Short mmCIF file of C-alpha atoms in Angstrom, two decimals:
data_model
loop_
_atom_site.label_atom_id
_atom_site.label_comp_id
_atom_site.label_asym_id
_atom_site.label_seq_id
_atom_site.Cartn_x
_atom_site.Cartn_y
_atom_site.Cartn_z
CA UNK A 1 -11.08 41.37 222.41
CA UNK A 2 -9.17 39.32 219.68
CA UNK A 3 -10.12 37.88 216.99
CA UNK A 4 -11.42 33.87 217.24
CA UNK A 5 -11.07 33.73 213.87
CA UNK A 6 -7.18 34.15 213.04
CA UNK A 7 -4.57 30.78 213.33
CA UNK A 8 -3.38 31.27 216.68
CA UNK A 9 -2.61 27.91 217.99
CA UNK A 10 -5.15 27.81 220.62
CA UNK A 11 -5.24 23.81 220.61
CA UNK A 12 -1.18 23.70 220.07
CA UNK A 13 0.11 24.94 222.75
CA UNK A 14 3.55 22.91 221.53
CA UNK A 15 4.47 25.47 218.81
CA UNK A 16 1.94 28.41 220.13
CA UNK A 17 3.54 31.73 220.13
CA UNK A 18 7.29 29.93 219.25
CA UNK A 19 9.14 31.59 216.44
CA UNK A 20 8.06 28.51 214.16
CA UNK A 21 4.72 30.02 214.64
CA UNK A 22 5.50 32.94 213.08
CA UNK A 23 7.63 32.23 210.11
CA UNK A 24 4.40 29.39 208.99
CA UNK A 25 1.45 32.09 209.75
CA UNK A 26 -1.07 32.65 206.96
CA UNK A 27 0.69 36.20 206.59
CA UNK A 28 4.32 34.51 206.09
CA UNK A 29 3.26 31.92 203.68
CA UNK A 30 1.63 34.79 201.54
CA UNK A 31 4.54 36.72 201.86
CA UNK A 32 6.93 33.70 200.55
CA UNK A 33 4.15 33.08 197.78
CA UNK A 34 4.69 37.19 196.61
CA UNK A 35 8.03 36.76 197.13
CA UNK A 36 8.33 33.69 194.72
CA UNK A 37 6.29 36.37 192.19
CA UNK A 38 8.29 38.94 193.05
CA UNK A 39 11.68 37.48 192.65
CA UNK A 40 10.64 35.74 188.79
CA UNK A 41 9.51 38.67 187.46
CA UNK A 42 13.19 40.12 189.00
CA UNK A 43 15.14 37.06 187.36
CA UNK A 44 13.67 38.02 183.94
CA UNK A 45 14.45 41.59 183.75
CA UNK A 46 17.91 40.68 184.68
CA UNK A 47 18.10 38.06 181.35
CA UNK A 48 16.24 41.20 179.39
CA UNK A 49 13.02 39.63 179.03
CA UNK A 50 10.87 42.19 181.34
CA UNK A 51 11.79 45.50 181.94
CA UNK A 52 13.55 47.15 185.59
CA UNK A 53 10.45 48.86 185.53
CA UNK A 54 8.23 46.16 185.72
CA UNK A 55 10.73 44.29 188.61
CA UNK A 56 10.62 47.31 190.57
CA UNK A 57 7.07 47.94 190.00
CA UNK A 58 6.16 44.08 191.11
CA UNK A 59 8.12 43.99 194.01
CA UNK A 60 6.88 46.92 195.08
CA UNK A 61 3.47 45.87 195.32
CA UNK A 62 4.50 42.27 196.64
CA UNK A 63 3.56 43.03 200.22
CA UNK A 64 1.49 40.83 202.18
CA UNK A 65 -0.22 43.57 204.16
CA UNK A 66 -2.05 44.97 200.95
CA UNK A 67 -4.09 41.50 200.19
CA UNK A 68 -6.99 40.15 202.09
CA UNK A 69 -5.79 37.06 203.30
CA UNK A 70 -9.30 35.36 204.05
CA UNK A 71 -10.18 36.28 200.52
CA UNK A 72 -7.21 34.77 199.01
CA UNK A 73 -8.15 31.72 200.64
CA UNK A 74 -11.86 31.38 199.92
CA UNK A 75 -11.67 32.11 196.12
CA UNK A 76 -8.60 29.88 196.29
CA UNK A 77 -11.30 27.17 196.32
CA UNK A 78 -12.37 28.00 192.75
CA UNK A 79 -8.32 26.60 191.19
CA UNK A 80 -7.49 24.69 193.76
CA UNK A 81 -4.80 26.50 195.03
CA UNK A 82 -4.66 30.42 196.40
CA UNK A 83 -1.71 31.58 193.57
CA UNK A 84 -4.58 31.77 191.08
CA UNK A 85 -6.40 34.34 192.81
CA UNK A 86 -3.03 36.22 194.22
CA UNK A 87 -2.07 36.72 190.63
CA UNK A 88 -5.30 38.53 189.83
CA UNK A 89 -4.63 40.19 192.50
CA UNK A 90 -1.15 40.90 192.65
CA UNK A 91 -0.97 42.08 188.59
CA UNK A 92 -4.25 44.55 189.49
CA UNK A 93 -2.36 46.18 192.59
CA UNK A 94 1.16 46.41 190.26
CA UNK A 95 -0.98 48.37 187.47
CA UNK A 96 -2.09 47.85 183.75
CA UNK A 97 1.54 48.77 182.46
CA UNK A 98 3.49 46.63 184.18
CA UNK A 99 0.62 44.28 185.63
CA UNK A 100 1.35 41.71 182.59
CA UNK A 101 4.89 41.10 183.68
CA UNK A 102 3.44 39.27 186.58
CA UNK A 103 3.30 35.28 186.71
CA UNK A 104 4.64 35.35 183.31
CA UNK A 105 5.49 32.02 182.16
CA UNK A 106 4.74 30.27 185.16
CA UNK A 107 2.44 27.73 186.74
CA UNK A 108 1.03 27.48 189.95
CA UNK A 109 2.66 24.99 191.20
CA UNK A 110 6.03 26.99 190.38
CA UNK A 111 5.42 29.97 192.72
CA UNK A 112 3.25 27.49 195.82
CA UNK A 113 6.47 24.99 195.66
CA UNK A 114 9.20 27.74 195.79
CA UNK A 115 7.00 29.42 198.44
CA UNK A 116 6.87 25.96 200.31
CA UNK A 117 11.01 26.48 199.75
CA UNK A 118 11.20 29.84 201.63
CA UNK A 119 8.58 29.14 204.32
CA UNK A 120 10.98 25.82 205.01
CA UNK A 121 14.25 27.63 204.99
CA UNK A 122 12.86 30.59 206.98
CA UNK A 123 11.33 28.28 209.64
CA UNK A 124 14.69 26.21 209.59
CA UNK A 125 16.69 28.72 210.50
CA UNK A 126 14.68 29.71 213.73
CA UNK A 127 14.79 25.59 215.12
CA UNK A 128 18.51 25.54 214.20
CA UNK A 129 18.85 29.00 216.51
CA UNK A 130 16.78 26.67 219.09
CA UNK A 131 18.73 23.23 218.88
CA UNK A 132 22.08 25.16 218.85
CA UNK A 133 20.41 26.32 222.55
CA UNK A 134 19.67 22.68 223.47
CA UNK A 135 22.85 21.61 222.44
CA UNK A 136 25.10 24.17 224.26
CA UNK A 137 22.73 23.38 227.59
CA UNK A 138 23.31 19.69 227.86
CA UNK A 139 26.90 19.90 227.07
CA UNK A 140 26.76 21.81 230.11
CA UNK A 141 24.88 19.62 231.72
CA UNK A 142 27.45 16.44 230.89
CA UNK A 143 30.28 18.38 231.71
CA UNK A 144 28.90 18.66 235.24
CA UNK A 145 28.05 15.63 235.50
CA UNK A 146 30.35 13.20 233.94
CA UNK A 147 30.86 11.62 236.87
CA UNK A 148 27.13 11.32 238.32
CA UNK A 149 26.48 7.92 238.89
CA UNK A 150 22.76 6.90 238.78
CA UNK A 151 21.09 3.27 238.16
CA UNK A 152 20.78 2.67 234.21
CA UNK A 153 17.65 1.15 233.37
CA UNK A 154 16.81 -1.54 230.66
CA UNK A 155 13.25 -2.45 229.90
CA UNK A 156 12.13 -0.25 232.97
CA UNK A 157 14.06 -2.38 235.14
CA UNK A 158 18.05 -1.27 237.18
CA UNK A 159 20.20 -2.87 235.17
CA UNK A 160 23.78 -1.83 236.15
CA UNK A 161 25.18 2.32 236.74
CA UNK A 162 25.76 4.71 234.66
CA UNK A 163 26.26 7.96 234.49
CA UNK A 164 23.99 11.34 234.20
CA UNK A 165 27.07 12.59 232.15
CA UNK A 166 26.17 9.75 229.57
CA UNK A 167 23.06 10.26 229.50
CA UNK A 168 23.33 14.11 228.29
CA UNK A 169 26.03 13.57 226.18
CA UNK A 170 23.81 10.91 224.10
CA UNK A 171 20.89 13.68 223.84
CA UNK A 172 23.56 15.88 222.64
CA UNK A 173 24.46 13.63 220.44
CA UNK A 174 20.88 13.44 218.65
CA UNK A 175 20.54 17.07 218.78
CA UNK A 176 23.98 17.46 216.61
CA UNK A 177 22.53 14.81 214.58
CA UNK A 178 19.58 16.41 214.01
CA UNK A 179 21.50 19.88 214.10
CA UNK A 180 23.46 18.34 210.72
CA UNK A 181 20.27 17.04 208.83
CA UNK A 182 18.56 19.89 209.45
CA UNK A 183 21.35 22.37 208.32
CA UNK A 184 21.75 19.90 204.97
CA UNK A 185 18.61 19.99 204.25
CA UNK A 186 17.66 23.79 204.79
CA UNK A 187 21.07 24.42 202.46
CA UNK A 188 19.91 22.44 199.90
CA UNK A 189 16.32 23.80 199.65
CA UNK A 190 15.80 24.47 195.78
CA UNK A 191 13.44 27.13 193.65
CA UNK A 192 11.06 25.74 191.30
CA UNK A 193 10.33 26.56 187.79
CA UNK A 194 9.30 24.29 185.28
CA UNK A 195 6.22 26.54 183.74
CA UNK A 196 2.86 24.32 182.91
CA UNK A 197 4.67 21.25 181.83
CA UNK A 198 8.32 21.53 183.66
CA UNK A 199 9.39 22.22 179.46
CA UNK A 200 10.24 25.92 180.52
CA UNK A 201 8.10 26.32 177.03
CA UNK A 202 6.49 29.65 177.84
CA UNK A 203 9.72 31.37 178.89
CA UNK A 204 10.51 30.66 175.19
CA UNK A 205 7.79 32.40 173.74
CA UNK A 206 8.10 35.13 175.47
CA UNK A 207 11.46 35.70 174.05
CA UNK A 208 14.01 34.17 176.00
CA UNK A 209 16.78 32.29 173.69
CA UNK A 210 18.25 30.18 176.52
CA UNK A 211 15.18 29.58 179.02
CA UNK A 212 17.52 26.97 180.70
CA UNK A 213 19.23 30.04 182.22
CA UNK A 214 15.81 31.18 184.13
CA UNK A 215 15.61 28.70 186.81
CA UNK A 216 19.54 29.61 188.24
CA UNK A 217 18.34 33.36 187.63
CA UNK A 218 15.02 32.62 189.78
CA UNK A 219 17.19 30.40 192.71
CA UNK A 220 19.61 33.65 193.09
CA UNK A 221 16.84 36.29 193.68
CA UNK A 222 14.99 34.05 196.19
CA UNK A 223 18.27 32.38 197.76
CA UNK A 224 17.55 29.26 197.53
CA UNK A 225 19.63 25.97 195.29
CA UNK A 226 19.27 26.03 192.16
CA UNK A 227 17.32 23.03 190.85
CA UNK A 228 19.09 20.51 187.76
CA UNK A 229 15.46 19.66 187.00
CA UNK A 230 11.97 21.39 187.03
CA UNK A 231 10.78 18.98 190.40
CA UNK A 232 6.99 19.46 189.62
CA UNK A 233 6.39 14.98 190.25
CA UNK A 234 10.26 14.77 191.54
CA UNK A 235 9.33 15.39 195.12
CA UNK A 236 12.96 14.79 196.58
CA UNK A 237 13.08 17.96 198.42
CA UNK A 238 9.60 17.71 200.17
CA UNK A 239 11.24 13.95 200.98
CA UNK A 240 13.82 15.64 202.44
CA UNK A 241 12.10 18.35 204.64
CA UNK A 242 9.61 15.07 206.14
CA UNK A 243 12.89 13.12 206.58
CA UNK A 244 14.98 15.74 208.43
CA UNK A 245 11.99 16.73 210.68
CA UNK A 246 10.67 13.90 211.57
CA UNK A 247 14.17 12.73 212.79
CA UNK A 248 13.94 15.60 214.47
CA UNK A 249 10.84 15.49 216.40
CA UNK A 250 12.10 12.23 217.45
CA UNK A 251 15.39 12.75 218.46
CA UNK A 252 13.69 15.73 220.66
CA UNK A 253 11.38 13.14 222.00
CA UNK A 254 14.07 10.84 223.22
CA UNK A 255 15.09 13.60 225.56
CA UNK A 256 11.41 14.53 226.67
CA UNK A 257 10.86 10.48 227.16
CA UNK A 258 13.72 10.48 229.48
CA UNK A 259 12.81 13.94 231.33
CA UNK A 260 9.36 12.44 231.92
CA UNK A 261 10.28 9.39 233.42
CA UNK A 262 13.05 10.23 235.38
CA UNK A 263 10.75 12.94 236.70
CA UNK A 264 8.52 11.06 237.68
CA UNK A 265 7.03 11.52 241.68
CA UNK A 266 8.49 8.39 242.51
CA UNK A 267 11.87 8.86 240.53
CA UNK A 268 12.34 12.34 240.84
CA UNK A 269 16.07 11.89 239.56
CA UNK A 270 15.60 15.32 237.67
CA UNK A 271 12.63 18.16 237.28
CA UNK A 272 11.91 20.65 234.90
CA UNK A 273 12.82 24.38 236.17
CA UNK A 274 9.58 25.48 235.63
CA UNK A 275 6.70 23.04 236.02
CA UNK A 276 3.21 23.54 234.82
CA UNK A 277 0.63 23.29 237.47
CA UNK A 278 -2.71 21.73 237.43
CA UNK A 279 -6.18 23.31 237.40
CA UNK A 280 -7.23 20.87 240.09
CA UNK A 281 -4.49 19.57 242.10
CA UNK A 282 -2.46 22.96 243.59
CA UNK A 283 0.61 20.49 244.50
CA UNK A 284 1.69 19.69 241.23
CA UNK A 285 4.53 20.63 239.03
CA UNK A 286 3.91 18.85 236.21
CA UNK A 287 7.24 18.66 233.31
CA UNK A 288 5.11 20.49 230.58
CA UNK A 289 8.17 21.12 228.04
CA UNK A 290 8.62 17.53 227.81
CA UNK A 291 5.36 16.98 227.62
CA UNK A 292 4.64 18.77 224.77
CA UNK A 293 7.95 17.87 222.82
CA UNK A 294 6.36 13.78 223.11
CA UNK A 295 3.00 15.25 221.72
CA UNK A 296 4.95 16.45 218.51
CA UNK A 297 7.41 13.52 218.38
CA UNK A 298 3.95 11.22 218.32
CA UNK A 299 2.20 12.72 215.66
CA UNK A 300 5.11 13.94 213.45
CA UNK A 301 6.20 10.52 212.32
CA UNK A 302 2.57 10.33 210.81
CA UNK A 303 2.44 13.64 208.71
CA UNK A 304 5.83 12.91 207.70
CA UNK A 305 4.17 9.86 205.66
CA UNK A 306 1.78 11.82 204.04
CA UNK A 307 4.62 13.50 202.52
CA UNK A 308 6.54 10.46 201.50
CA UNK A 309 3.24 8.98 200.54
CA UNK A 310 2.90 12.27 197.69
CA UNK A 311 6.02 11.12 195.87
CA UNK A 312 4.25 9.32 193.83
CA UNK A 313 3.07 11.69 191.72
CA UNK A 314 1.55 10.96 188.23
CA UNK A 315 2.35 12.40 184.93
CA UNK A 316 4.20 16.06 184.40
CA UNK A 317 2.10 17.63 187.08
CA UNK A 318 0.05 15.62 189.82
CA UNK A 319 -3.83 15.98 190.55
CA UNK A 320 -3.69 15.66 194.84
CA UNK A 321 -0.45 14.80 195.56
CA UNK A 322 1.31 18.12 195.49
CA UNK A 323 -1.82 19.86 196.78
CA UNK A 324 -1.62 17.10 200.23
CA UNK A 325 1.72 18.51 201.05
CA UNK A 326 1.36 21.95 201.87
CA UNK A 327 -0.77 21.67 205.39
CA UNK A 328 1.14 18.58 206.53
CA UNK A 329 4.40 20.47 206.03
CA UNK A 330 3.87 23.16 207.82
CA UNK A 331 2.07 21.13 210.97
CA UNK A 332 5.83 19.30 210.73
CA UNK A 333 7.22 23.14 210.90
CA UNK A 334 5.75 24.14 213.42
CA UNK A 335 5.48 21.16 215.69
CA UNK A 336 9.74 20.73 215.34
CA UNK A 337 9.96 24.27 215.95
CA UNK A 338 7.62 24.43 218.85
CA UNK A 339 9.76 21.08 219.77
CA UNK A 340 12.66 22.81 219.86
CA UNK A 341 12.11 26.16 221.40
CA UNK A 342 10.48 24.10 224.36
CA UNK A 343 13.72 21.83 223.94
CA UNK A 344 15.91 24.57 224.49
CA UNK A 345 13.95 25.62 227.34
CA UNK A 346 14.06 22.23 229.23
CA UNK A 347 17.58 21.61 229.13
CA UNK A 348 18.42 24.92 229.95
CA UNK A 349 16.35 25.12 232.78
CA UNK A 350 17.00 21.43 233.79
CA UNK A 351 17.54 20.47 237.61
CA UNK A 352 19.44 17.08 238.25
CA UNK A 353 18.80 15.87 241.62
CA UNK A 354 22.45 13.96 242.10
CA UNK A 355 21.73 12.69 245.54
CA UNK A 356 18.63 10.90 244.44
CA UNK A 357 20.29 9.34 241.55
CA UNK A 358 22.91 7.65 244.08
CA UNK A 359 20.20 6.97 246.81
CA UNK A 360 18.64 4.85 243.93
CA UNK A 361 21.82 2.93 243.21
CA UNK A 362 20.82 1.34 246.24
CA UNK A 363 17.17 0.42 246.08
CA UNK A 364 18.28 -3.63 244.65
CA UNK A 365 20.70 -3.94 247.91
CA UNK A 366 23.72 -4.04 246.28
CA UNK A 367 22.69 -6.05 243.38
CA UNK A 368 23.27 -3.05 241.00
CA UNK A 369 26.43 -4.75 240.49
CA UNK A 370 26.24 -8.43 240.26
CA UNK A 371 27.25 -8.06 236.81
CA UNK A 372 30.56 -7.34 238.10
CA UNK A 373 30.64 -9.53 241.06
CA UNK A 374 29.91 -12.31 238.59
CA UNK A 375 33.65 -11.68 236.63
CA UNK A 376 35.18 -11.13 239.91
CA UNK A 377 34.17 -13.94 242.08
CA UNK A 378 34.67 -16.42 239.10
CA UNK A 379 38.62 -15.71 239.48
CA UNK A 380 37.73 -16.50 243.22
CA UNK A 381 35.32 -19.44 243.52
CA UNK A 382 35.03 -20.36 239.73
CA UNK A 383 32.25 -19.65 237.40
CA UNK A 384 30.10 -22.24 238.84
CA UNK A 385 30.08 -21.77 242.44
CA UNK A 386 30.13 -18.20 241.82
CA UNK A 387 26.90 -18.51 239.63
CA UNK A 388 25.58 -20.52 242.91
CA UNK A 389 26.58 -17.92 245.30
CA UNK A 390 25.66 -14.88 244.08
CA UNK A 391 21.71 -16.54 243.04
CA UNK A 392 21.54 -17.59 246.35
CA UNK A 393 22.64 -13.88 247.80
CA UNK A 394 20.16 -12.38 246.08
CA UNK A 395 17.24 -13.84 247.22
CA UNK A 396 18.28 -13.04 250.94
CA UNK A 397 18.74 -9.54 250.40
CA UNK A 398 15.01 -9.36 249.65
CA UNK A 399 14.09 -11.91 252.43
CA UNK A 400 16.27 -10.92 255.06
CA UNK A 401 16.82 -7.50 254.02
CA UNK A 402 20.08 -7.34 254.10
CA UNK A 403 22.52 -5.84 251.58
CA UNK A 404 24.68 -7.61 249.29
CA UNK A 405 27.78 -6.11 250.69
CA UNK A 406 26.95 -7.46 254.02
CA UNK A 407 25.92 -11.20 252.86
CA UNK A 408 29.32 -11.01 251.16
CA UNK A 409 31.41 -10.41 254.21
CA UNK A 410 30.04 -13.35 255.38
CA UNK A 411 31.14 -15.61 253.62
CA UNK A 412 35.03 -16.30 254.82
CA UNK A 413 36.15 -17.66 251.07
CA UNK A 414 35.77 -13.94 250.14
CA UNK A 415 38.09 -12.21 253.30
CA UNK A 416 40.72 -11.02 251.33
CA UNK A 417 38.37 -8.95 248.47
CA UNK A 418 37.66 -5.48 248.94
CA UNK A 419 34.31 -5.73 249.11
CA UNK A 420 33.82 -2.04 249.19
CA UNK A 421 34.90 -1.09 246.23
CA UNK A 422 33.61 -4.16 244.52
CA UNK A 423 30.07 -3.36 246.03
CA UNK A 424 30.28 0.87 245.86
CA UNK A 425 27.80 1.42 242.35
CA UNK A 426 29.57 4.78 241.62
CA UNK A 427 32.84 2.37 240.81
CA UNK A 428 31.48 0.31 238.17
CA UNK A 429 30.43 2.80 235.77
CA UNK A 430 32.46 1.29 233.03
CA UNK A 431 33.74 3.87 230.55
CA UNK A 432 30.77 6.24 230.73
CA UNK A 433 33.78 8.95 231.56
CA UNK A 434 35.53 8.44 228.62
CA UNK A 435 32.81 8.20 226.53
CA UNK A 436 31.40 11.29 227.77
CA UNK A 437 34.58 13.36 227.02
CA UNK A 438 34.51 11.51 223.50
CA UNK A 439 30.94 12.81 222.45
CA UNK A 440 31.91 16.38 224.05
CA UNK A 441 34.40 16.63 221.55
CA UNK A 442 31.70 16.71 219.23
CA UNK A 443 31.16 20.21 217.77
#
């Protein structure tokens, strides 16, 4: 039996068990929080103000399996924040001679932000792994079918064709969007050390004759950008993060949106490869990857405010706004990352049911393409008698239940058109083709 106590996801079942989960555990964030203690008391022996001895001895000991985790977290209560209590701990497991080489100089809010930093880049790179997946699927996908026609719908109505083609090259498109957000963003994640005041005061005292020097030090241990400015009530970079992954959760969601409706019993245009069944009804398949990428686009726009909502952040160090950030964050971590492992999944495991798409075409009898028979029976009859006809048309394909093409032929003004080609959906998909080559082109 497991534990019921541990963060397992049991009501997420979006990022549950997804490589997002992972890199945002309990156990990873203390990790990135010993690393962040690790790496400053590194930066300083390499500027001669600690000794290799004391970097090797902290590092070391920086290893999240020798803390209790759950104790961390309940004396955390006490400060506010769980680096008070990790530094008691961490300088007792490094030892009394080197144990005062720990934290030295900094603030709390130094090591939980440039933790925040590595948690963000770590989980990063895993949903870039998963979008480049996505990507590579549905350019696949609008290779195949670039020349798929299928009825494009505005405001839930058939409005004229398209193509499927299109359609997967525009997710594509918002995947390499996000793809380039995300990858600007995770590059430009910076380290944070400003000590109690963002002065860099205490790294004075202790002896350093250019403490300006520390921060670019601290960035190359851990990785990460170095930052112009101690960012203690700057809050650019957690503006950032909520921007980048909020776009997206959304742009993920478009896709899902799509997948859902098209999916749809009555629809059916495409279906997930793998359906989720039901725990009542044994004939259902029911699209749970997009599903559960909607559930994250819906509430990510939300946490993603809380963040904005922190950067206004009083004085040299905030009371609240810095400590909102950190659960919101990593919900936005994980849900994108859940988003786009189950993202990948979808697309590659995507079936599109072509011979539905062009049954469809035909469900308004041939009105799929009045638009065009408008433009081309103007040069014919004029615009106002071909306004006339064509109203008239459409309201007997309903009543009599007949198709367009048919009433068309009818009418002995019209003899000479080629009414099949005029009337065939599949030949009035505009430029979806070339479009559809143009976003492929896209890398």
């Amino acid at each position: 039996m497991t534990s019921a106590d541990g963060d397992t996801g049991l009501l997420a079942p979006g990022w549950a068990g997804s490589p997002a989960a992972s890199a945002t555990s309990d156990g990873a964030f203390l990790q990135a929080l010993l690393d962040a203690e690790a790496a400053l008391t590194r930066a300083q022996a390499a500027l001669g103000l600690a000794p290799d001895e004391a970097a090797t001895a902290v590092t070391g000991a920086a290893r999240a399996d020798r803390f209790d985790v759950r104790s961390l977290a309940e004396r955390a209560r006490a400060g506010g924040n769980p680096v008070i209590p990790l530094v008691a701990d961490l300088t007792k497991a490094v030892g009394e001679e080197y144990g005062p080489y720990v934290h030295r100089g900094a603030t709390s809010q130094d090591i939980m932000d440039t933790a925040m930093m590595l948690v963000a880049e770590r989980t990063l790179d895993r949903v870039l792994d998963d979008l480049g997946r996505t990507e590579r699927a549905l350019a696949r996908l609008s290779a195949e079918h670039r020349d798929t026609a299928m009825p494009g719908r505005t405001l839930t109505q058939h409005a004229v064709p398209t193509t499927f083609g299109l359609k997967a090259a525009g997710w594509r498109s918002l995947v390499l969007d996000a793809r380039d957000r995300t990858t600007a963003v995770r590059d430009g994640l910076p380290a944070q050390l400003g000590g109690a005041a963002g002065t860099l005061a205490a790294f004075s005292a202790y002896g350093a004759e250019d403490a300006t020097a520390l921060p670019a030090a601290y960035a190359r241990e851990l990785g990460l950008r170095e930052p112009l400015l101690p960012w203690h009530t700057l809050r650019t970079p957690i503006a950032d993060l909520a921007g980048c992954l909020a776009f997206t959760a959304g742009a993920l969601g478009k896709i899902a949106v799509d997948v859902l409706t098209l999916s749809r019993t009555e629809i059916a245009e495409v279906a997930e490869g793998s359906g989720g069944g039901s725990s009542a009804m044994p004939h259902k398949a029911n699209p749970v990857r997009s599903t559960l990428i909607a559930a994250a686009a819906r509430r990510a726009p939300q946490l993603a405010a809380t963040l904005y909502g922190s950067l206004a952040a009083e004085d040299e160090r905030p009371a609240g706004a810095w400590h909102a950030e950190w659960e919101p964050l990593r919900d936005l971590l994980r849900l994108v990352g859940g988003a786009a492992r189950d993202a990948a999944e979808l697309a590659e495991g995507l079936l599109v049911h072509a011979d539905t798409m062009r049954e469809h075409l035909g469900l308004t009898h041939g009105l799929v393409v009045s638009e065009r028979l408008s433009a081309e029976l103007a040069s014919v009859l004029g615009r106002a008698r071909a306004k006339t006809l064509l109203t008239d048309l459409a309201r007997r394909t309903y009543s009599e239940g007949r198709t367009l093409r048919e009433l068309l032929a009818d009418q002995p003004e019209l003899k000479d058109l080629d009414l099949d080609e005029l009337t065939d959906p599949a030949r009035y998909t505009g430029s979806a083709g070339t479009l559809t080559d143009r976003a492929l082109e896209r890398r």
